[in-house]
Short mmCIF file of N, CA and C in Angstrom, two decimals:
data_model
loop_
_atom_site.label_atom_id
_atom_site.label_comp_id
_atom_site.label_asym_id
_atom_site.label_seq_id
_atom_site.Cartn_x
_atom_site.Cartn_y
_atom_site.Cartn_z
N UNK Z 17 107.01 96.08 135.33
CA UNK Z 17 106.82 96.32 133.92
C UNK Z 17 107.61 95.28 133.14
N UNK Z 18 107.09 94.30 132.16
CA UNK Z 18 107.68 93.89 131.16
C UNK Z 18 108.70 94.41 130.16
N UNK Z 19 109.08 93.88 129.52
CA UNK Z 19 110.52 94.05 128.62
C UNK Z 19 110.97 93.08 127.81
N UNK Z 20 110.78 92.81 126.44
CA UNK Z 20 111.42 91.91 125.94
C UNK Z 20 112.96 92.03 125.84
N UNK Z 21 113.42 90.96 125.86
CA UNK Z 21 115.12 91.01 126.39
C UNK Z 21 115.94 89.41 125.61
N UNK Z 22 116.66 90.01 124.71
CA UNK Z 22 117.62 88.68 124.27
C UNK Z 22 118.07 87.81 125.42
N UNK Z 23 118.49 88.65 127.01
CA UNK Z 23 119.55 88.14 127.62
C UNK Z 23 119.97 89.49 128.50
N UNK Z 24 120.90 89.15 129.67
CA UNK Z 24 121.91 89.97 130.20
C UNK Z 24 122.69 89.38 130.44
N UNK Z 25 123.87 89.97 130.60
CA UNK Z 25 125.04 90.28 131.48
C UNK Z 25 125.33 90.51 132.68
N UNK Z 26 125.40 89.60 133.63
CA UNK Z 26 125.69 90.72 135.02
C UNK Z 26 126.85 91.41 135.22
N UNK Z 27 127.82 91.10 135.17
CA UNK Z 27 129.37 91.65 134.91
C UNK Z 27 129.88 91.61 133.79
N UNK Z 28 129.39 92.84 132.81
CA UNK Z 28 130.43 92.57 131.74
C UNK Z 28 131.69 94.28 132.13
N UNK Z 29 132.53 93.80 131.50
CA UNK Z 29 133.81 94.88 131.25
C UNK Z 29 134.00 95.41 129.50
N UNK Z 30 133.41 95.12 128.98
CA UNK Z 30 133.26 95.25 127.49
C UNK Z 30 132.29 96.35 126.70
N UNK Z 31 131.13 96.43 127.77
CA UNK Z 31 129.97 97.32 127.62
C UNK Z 31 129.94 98.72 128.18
N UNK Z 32 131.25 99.07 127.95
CA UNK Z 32 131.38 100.62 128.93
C UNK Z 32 131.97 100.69 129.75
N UNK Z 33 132.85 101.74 130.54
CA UNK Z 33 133.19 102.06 131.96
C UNK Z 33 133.25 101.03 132.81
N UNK Z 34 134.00 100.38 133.62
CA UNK Z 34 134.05 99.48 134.62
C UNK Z 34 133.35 98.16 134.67
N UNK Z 35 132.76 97.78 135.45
CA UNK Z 35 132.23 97.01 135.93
C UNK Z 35 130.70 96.77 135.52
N UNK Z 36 130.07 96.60 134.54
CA UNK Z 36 128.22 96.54 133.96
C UNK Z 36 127.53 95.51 134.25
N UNK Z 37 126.36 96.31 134.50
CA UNK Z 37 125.09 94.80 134.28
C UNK Z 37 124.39 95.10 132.97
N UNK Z 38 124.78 94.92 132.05
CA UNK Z 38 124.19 94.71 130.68
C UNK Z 38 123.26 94.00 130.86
N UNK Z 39 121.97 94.76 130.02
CA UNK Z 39 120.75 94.24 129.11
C UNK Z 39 120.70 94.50 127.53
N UNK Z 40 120.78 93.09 127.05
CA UNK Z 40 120.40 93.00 125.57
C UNK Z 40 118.98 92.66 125.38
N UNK Z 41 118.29 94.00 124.65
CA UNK Z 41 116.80 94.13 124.20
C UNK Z 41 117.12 93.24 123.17
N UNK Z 42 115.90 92.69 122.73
CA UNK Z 42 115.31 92.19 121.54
C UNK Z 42 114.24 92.93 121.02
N UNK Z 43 114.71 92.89 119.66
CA UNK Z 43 114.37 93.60 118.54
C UNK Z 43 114.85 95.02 118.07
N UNK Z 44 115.04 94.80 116.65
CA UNK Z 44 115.92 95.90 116.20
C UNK Z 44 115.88 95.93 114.72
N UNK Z 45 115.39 96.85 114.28
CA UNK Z 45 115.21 98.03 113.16
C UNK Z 45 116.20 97.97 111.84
N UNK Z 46 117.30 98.44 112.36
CA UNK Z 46 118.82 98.68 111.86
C UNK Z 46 119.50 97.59 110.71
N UNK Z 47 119.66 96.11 111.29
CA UNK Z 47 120.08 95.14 110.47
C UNK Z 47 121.06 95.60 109.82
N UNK Z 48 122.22 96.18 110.65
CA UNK Z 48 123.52 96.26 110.33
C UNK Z 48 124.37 95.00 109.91
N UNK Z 49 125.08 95.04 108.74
CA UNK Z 49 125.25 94.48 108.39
C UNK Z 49 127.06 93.99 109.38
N UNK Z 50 127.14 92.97 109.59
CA UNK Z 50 128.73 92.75 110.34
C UNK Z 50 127.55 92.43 111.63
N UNK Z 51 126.70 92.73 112.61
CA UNK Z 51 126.27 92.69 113.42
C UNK Z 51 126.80 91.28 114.49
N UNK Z 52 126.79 92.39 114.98
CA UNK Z 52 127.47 90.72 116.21
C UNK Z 52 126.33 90.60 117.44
N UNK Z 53 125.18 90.72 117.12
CA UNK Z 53 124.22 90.57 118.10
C UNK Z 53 123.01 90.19 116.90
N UNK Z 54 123.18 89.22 115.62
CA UNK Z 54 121.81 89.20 114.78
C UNK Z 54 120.57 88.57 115.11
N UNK Z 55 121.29 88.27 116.58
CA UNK Z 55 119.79 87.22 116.87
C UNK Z 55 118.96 88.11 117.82
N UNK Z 56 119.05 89.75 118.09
CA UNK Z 56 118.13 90.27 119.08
C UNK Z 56 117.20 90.99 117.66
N UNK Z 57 117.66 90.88 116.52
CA UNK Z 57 116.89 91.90 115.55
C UNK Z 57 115.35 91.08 115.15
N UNK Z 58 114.80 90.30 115.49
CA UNK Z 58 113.57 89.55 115.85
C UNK Z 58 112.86 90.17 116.70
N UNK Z 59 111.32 91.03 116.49
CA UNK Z 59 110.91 91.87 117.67
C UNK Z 59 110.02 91.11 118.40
N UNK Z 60 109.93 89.58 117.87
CA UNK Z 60 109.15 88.27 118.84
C UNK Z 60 109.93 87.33 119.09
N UNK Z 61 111.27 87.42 119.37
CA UNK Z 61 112.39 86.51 119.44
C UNK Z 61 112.55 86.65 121.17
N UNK Z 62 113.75 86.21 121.56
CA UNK Z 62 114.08 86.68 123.19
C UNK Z 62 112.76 86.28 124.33
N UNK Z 63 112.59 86.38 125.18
CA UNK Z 63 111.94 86.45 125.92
C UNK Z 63 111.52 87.72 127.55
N UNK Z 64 110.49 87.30 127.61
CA UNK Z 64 109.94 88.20 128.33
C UNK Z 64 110.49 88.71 130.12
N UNK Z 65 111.10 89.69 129.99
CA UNK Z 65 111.37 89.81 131.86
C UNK Z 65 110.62 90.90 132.23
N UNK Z 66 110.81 91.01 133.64
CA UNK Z 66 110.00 91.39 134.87
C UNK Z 66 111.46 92.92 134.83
N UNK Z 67 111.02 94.12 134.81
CA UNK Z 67 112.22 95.41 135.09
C UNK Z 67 112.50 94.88 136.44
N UNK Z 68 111.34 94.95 137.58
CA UNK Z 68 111.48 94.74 138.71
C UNK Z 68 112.62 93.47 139.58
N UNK Z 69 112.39 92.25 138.75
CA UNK Z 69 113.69 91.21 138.75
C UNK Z 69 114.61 91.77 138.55
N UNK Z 70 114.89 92.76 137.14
CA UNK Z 70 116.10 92.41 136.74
C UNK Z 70 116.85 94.25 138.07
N UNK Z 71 116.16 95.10 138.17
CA UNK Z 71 117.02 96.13 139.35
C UNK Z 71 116.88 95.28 140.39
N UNK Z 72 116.40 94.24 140.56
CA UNK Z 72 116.69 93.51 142.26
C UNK Z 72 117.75 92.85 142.17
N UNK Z 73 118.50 92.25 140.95
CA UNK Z 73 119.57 91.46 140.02
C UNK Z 73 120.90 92.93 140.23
N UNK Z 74 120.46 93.96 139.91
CA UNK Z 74 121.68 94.91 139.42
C UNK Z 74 121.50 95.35 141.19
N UNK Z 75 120.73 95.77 142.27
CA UNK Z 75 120.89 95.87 143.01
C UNK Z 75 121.78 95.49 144.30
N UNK Z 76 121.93 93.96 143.95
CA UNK Z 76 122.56 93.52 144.90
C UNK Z 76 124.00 93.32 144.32
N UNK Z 77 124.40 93.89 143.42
CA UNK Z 77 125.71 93.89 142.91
C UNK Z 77 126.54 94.73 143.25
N UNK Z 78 127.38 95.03 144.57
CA UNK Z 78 128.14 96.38 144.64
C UNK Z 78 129.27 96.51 144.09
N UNK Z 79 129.51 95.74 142.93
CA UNK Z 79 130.86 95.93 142.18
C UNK Z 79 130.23 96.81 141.04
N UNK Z 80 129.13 96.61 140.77
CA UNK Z 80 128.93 97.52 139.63
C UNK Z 80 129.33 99.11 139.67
N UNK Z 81 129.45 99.87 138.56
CA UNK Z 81 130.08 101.10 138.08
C UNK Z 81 128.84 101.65 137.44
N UNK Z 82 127.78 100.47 136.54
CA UNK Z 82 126.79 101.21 135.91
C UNK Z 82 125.87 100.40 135.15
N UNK Z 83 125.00 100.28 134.40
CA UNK Z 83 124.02 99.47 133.50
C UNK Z 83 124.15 100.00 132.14
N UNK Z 84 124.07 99.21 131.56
CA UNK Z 84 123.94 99.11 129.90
C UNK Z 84 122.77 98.51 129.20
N UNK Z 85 122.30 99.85 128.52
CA UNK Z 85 121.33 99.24 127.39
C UNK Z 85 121.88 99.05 125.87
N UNK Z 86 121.84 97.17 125.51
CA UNK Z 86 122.36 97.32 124.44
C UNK Z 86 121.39 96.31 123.92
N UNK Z 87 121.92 96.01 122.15
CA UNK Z 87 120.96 95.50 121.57
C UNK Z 87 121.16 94.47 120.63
N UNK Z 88 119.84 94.13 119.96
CA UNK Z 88 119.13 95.17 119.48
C UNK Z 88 118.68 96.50 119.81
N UNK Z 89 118.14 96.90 119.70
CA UNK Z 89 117.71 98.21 119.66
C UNK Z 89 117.07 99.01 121.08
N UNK Z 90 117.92 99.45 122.14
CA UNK Z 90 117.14 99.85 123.21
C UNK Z 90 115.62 100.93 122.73
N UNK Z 91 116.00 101.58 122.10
CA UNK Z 91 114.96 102.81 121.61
C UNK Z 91 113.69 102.42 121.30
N UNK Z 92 113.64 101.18 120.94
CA UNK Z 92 112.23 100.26 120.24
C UNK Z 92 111.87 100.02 121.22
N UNK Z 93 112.22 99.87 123.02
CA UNK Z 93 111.32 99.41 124.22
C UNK Z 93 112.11 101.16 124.93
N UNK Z 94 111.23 102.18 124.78
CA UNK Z 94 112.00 103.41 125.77
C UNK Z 94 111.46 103.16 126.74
N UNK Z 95 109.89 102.64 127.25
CA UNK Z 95 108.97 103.07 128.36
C UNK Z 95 109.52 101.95 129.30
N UNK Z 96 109.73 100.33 129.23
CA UNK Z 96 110.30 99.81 130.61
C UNK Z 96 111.88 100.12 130.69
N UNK Z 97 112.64 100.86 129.56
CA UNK Z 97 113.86 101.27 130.10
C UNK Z 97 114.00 102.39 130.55
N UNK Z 98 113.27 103.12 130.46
CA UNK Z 98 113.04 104.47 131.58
C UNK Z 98 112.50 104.08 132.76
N UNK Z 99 111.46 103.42 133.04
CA UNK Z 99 110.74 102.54 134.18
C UNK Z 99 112.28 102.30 135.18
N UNK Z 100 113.08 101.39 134.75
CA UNK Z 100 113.58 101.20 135.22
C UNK Z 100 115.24 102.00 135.41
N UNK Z 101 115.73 102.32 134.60
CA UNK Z 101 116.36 103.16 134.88
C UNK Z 101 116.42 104.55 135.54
N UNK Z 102 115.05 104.82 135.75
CA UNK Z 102 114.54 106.22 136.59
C UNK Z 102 114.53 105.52 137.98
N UNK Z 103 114.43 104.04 138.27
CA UNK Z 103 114.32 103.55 139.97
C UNK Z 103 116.15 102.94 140.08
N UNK Z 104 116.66 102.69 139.28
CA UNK Z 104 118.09 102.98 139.22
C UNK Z 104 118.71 103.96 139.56
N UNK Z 105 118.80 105.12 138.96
CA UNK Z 105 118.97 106.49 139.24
C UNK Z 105 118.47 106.97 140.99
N UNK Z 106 117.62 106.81 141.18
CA UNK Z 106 116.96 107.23 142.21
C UNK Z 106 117.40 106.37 143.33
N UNK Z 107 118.03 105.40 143.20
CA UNK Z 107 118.46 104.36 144.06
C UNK Z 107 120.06 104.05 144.50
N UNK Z 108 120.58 104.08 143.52
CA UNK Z 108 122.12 103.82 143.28
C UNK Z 108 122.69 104.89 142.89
N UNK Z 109 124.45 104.90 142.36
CA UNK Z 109 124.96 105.71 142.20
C UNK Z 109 125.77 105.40 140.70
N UNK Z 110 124.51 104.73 140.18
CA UNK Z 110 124.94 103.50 138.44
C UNK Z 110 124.67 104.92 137.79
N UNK Z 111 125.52 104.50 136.71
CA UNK Z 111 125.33 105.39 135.49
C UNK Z 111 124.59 104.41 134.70
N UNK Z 112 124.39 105.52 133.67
CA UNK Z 112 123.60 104.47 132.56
C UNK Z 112 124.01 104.84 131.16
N UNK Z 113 124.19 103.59 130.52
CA UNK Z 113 124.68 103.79 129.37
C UNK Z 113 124.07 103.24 127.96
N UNK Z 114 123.89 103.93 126.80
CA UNK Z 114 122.78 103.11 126.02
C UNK Z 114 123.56 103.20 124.79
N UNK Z 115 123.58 101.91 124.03
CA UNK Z 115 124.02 101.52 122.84
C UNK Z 115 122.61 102.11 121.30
N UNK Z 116 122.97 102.85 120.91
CA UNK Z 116 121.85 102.92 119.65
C UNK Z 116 122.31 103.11 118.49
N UNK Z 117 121.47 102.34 117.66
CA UNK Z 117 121.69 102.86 116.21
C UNK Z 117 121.32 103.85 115.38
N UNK Z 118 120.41 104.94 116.11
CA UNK Z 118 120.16 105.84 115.72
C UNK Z 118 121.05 106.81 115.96
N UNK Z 119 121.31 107.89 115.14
CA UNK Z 119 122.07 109.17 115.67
C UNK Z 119 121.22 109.80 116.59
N UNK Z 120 122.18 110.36 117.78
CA UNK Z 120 121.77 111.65 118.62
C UNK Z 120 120.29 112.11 118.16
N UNK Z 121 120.65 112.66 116.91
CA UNK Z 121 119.82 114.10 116.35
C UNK Z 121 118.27 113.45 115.96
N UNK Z 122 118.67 111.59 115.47
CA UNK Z 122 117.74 111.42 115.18
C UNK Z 122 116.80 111.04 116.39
N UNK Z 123 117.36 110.75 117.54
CA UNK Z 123 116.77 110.33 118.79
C UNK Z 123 115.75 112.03 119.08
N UNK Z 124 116.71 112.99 119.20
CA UNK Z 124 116.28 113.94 119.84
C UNK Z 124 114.98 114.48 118.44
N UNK Z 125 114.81 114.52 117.67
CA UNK Z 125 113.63 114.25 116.91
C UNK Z 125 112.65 113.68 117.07
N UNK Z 126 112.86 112.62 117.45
CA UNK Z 126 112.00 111.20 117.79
C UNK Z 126 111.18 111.71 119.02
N UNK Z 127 111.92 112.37 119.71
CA UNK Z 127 111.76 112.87 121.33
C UNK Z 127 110.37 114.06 121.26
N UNK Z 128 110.53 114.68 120.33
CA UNK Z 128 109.90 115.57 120.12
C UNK Z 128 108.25 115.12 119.61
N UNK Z 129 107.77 114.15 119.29
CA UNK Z 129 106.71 113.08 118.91
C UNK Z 129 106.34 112.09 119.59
N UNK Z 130 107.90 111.57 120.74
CA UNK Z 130 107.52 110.27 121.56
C UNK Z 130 108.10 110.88 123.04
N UNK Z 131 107.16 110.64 124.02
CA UNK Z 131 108.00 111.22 124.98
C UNK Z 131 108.16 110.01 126.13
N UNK Z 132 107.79 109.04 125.45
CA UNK Z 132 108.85 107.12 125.47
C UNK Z 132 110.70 108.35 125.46
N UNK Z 133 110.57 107.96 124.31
CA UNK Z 133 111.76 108.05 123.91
C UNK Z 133 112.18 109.34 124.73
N UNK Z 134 111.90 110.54 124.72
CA UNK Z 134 112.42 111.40 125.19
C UNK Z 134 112.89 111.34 127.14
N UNK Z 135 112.06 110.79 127.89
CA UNK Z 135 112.19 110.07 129.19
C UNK Z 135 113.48 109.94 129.03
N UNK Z 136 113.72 108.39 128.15
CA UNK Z 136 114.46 107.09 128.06
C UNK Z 136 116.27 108.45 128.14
N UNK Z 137 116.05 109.17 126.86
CA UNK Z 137 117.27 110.23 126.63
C UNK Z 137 117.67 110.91 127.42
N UNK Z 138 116.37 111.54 128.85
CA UNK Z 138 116.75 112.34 130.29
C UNK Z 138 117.82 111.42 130.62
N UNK Z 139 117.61 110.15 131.00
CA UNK Z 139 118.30 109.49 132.18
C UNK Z 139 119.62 108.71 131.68
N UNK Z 140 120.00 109.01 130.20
CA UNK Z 140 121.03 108.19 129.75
C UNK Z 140 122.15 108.86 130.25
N UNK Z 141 123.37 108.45 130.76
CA UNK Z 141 124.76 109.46 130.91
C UNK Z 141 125.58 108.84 129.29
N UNK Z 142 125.56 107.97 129.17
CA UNK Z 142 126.34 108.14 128.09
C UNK Z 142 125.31 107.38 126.98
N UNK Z 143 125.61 108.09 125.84
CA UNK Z 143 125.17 107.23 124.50
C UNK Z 143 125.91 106.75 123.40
N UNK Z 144 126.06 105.85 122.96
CA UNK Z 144 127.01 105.64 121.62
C UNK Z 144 125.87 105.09 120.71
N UNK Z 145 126.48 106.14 119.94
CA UNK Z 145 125.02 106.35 118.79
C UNK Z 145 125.70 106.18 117.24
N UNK Z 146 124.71 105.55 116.38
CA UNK Z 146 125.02 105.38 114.85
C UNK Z 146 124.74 103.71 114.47
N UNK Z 147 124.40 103.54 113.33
CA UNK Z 147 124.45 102.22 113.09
C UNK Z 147 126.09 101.59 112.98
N UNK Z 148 126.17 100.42 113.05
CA UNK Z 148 127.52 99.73 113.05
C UNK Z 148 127.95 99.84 111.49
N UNK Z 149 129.09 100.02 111.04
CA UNK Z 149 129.16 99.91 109.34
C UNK Z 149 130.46 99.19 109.37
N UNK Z 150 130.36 98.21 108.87
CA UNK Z 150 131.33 96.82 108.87
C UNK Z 150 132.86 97.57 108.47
N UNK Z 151 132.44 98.22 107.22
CA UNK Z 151 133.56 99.08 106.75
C UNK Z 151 134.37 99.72 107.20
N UNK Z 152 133.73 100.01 108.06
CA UNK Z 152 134.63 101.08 109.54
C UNK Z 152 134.73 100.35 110.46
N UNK Z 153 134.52 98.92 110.87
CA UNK Z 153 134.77 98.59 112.05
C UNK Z 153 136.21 98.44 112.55
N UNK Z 154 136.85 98.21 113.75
CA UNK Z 154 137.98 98.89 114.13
C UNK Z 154 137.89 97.74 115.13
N UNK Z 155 138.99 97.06 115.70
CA UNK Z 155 139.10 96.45 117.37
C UNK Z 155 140.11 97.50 118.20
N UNK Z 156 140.17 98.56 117.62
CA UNK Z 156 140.86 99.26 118.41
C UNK Z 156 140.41 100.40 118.95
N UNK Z 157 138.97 100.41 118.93
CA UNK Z 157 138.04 101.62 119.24
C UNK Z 157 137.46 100.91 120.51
N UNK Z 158 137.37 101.93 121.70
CA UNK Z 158 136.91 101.95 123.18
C UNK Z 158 135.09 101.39 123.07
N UNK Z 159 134.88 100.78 123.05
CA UNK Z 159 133.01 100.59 123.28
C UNK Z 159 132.59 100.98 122.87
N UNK Z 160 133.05 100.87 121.24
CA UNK Z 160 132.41 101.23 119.78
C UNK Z 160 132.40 99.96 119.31
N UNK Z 161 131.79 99.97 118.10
CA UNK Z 161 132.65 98.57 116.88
C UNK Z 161 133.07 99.54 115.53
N UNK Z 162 132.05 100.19 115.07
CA UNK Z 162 132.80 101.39 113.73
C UNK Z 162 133.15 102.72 114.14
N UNK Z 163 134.01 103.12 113.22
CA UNK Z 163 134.35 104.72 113.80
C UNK Z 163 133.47 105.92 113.37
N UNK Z 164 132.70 105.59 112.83
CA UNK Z 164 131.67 106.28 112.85
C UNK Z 164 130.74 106.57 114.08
N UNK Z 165 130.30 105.50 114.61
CA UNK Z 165 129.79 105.77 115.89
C UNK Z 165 130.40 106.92 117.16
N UNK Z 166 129.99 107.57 117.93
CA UNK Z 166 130.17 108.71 118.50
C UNK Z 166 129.78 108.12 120.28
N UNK Z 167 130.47 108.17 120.68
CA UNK Z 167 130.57 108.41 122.75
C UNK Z 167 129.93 109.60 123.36
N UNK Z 168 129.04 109.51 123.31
CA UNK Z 168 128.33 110.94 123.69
C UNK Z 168 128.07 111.34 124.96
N UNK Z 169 128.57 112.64 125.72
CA UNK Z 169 127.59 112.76 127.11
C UNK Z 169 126.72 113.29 126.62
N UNK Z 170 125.71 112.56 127.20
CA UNK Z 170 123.90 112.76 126.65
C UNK Z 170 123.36 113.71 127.48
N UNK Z 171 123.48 114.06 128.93
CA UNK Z 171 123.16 115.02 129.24
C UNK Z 171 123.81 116.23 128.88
N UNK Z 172 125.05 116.34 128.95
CA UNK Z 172 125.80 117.43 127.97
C UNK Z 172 124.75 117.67 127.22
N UNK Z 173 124.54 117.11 126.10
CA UNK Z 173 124.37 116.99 124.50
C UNK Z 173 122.76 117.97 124.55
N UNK Z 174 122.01 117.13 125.29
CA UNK Z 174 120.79 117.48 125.78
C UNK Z 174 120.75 119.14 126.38
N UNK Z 175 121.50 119.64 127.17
CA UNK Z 175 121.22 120.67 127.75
C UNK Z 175 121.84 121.31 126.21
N UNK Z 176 122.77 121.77 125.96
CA UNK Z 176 123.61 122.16 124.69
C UNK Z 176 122.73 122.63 123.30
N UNK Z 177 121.80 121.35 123.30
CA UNK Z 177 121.32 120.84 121.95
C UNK Z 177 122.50 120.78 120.95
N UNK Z 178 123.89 120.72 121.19
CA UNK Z 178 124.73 120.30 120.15
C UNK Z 178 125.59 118.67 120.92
N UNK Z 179 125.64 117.78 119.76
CA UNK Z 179 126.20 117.02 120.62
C UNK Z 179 127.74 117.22 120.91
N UNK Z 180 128.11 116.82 122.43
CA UNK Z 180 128.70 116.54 123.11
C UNK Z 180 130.27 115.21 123.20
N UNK Z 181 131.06 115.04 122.91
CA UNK Z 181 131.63 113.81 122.80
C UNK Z 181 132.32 113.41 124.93
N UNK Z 182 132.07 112.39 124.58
CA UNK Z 182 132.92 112.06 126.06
C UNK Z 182 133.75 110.92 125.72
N UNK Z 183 134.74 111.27 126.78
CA UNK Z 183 136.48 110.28 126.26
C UNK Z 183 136.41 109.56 127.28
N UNK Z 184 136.29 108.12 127.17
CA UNK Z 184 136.48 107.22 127.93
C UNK Z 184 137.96 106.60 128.30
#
């Protein structure tokens, strides 16, 4: 399955928990202002990958801890990041972690109309959700950038229907 994609990461330490193979989607909604990723918000920008390359890429990595969807906007491509994060899951012992600018509540809405999106929300373990707001940004916040944004266990959150916070 295809995927438009700014770029990855194979080892980043910046994108969550331990050890990541970050994917930065292209294209994104949001156009937060402060944005430190403005060049994935183009939804014909980036270029095109193969899911299948890129878990044969995170596969042979046994330092990894987990995968990251970040962005632009993972939520704007849910169907090859469920694709592939459901043969992740089923394969490894990666967590998965997704960067969005939408809130929780508004995802789990979304879910209820797209069941793209709702998939994509089964298989996330963690989410950090909210748009970035320059105003609040912080360098002293854990794999956030504003304090507004929220660390969520998503399956928590999901079974609950209230969200969930998780402390990294």
């Amino acid at each position: 399955m295809l995927i438009r994609i700014a770029g990855t990461v194979s080892e980043s330490i910046v994108d969550g928990p331990g050890i990541r193979y970050t994917i930065f989607t292209q294209g994104c909604p949001h156009h937060c202002e402060g944005c430190h990723n403005p060049e994935t918000h183009d939804f014909s920008g980036g270029r095109l990958a193969d899911t299948d390359k890129i878990y044969n890429h995170i596969a042979e990595n046994p330092l990894l801890k987990g995968v990251t969807f970040s962005g632009g906007e993972p939520f704007c491509q849910p169907a090859p990041l469920y694709n592939l994060a459901k043969r992740i899951k089923a394969n490894t012992k990666l967590d998965i972690m997704a960067y969005t600018g939408f809130t929780f509540e508004q995802l789990v809405e979304k879910s209820k109309t797209d069941e793209d999106v709702k998939n994509l929300l089964s298989v996330v373990d963690i989410l950090v959700d909210g748009k970035f707001i320059l105003a609040q940004r912080s360098l002293e916040l854990h794999f956030k950038g504003s304090r507004n944004q929220r660390i969520i266990d998503c399956k928590k959150s999901l079974e609950t229907g209230n969200v969930v916070i998780k402390e990294l």
